[in-house]
Coordinates of C-alpha atoms in Angstrom, one line a residue:
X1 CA 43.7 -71.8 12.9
X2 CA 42.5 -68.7 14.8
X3 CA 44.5 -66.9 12.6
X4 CA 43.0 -68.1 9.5
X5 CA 39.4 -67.7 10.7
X6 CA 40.6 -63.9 11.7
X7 CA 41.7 -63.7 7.9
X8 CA 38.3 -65.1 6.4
X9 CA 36.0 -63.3 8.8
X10 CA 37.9 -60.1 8.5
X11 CA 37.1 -59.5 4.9
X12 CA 33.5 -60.6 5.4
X13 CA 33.8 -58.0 8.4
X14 CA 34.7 -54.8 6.1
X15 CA 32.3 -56.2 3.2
X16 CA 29.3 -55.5 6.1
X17 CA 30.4 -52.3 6.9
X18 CA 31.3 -50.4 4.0
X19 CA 28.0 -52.2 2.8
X20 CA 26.5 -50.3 5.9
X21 CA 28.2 -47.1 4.8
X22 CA 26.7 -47.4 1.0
X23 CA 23.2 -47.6 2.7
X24 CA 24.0 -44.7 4.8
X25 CA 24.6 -42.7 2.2
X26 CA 22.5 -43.5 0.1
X27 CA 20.0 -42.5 2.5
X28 CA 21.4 -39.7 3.0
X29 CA 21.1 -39.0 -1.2
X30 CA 17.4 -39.8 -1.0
X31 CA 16.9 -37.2 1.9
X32 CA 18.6 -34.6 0.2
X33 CA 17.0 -35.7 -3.0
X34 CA 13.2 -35.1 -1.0
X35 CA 14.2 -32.0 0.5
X36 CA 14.9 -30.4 -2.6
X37 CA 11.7 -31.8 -4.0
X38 CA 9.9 -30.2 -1.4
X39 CA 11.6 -27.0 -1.7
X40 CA 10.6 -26.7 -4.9
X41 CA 7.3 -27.6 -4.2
X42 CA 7.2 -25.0 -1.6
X43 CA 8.7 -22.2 -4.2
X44 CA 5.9 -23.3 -6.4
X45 CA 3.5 -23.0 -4.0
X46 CA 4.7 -19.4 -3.0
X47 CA 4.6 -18.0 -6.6
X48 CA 0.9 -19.2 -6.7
X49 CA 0.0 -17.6 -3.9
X50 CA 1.5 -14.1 -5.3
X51 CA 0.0 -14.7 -8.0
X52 CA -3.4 -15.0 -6.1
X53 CA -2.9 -11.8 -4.1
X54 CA -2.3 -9.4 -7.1
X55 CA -5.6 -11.0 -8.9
X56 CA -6.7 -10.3 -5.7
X57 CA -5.9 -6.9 -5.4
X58 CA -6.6 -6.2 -9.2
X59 CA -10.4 -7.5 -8.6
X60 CA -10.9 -5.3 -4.8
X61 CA -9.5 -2.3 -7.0
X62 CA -12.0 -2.7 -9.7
X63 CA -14.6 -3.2 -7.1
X64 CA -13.7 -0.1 -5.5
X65 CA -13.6 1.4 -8.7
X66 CA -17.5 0.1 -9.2
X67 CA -18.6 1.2 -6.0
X68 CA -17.0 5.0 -6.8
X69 CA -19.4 5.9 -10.2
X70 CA -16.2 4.4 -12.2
X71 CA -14.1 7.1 -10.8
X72 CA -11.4 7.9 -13.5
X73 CA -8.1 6.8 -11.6
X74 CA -6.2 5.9 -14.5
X75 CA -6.3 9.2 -16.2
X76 CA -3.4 10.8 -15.5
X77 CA -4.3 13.8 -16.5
X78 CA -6.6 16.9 -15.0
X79 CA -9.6 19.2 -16.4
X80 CA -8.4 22.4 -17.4
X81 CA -11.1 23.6 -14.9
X82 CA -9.4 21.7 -12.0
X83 CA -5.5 22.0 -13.1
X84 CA -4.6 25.0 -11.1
X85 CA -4.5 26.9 -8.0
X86 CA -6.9 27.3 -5.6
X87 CA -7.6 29.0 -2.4
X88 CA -8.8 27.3 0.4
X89 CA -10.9 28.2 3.2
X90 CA -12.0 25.5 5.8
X91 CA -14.0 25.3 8.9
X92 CA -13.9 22.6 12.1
X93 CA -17.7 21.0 12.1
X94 CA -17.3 18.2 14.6
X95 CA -14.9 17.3 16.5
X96 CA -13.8 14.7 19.4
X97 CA -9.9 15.6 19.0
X98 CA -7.9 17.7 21.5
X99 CA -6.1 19.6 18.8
X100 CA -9.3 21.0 16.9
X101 CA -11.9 22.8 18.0
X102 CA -15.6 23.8 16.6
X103 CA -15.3 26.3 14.6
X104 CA -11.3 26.8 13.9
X105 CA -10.7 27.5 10.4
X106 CA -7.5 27.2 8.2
X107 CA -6.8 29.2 5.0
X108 CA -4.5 27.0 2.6
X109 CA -3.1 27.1 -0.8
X110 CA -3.9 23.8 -3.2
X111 CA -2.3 23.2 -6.4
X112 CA -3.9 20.9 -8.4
X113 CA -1.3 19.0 -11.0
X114 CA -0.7 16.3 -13.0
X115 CA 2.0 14.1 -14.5
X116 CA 2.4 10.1 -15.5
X117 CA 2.4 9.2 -12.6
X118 CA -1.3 10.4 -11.5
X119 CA -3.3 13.3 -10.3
X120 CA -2.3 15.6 -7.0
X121 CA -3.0 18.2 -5.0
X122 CA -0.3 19.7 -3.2
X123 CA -1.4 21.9 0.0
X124 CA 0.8 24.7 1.0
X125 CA 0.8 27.2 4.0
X126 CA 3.3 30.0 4.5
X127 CA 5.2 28.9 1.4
X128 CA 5.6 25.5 2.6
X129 CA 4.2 22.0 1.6
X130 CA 2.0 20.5 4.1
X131 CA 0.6 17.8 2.7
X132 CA 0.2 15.7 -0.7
X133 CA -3.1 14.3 -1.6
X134 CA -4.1 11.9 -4.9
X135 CA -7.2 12.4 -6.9
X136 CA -9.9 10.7 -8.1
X137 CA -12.7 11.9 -9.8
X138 CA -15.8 11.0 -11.8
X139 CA -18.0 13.4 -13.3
X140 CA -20.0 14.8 -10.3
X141 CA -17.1 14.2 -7.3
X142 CA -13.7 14.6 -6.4
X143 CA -11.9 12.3 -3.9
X144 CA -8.7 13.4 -2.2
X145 CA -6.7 10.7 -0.3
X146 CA -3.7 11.8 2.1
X147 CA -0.5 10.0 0.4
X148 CA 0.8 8.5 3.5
X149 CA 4.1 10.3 3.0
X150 CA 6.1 11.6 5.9
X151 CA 5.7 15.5 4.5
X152 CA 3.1 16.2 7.9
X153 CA 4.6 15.9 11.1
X154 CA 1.3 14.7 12.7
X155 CA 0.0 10.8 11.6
X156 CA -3.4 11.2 10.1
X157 CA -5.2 9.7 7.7
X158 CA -7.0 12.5 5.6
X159 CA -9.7 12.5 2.9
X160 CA -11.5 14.7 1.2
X161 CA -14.8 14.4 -1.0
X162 CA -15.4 17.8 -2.9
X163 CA -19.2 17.2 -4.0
X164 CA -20.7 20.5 -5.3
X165 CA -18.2 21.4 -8.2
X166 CA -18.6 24.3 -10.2
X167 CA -16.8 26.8 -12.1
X168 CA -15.5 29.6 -9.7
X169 CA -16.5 27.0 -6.4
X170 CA -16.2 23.7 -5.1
X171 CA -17.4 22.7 -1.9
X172 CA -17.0 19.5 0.3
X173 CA -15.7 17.3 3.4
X174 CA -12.3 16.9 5.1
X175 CA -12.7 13.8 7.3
X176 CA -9.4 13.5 9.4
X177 CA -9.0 10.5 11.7
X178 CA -6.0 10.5 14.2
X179 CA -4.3 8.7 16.7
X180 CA -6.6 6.6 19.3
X181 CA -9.5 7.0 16.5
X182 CA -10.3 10.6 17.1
X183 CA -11.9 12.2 14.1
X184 CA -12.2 15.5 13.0
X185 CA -15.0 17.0 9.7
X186 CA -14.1 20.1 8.1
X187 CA -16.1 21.9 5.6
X188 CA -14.0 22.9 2.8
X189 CA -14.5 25.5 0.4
X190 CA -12.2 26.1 -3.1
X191 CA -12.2 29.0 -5.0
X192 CA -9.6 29.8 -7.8
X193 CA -6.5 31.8 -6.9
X194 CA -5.7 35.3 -8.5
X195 CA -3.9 34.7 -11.7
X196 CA -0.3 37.1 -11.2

């Protein structure tokens, strides 16, 4: 008789167990079912927010771009007045910077150029490249913005705002901040190099 009961509870047994394993995974299906929902979700999500930071960008560049006189940054290519070399002669104004002093003055070559890719100015001392600066420029001004490139040995942001422009001079600013905020204000004065 025990043996009989053993052979009718036995099946019943098994049926509650793999029934229990069928649940189990099945759970397990709807969990990996709502993960990949969500990651999906989440991928959406992420796209949107890319999306949001370039319109973001796009609309602090064209307010920049407002605030400048609509400087002409798309323009990839230079006046004839400006495309060329020029000879540089700058003095230290203020200073609060151990490595420059009132009144120190530099003498520098800068080659204005061009090419699809935007408007330059390379700087050159003793036949080498010092630094590389882009332009901007609207009709009365000309903005010069250190590249951030790893030509300088010393970390510095540099700009430059050339303000009186004319034919054989331009005249301006050289604002250079460096390391623990110290800043530094040249004058800067361009005049054309001798054609060879």
């Amino acid at each position: 008789m025990k043996k009989f009961l053993i052979l009718l509870i036995l099946p019943a047994f098994l049926l509650v167990i793999g029934s229990c394993d069928h649940r189990r995974e099945s759970d397990l299906l709807q969990r990996e079912e709502a993960v990949k929902a969500r990651e999906l979700e989440f991928e959406e999500k992420e796209a949107d927010y890319k999306s949001l930071l370039k319109m973001r960008d796009s609309l602090l560049t064209a307010k920049v771009r407002a605030k400048t006189n609509d400087m002409v940054t798309d323009a990839p290519i230079l006046p004839d007045s400006l495309a060329q070399s020029w000879n540089s002669k700058m003095v230290c104004r203020e200073s609060n910077c151990g490595t420059y002093v009132i009144g120190d003055q530099r003498t520098e070559i800068w080659k204005f150029t061009s090419d699809s890719a935007g408007s330059y100015a390379n700087v050159i001392s003793n036949n080498k490249l010092l630094r590389r600066y882009t332009i901007n420029y609207s009709s009365d001004k000309i903005f010069l913005e250190s590249t951030g490139d790893s030509i300088s040995e010393r970390k510095a942001r540099v700009d430059i705002v050339l303000d009186d422009i004319r034919k054989d001079i331009m005249k301006g600013t050289q604002k250079i901040k460096g390391e623990k905020d110290c800043t530094t204000t040249f004058s800067v004065e361009l005049t054309p190099s001798q054609k060879k």
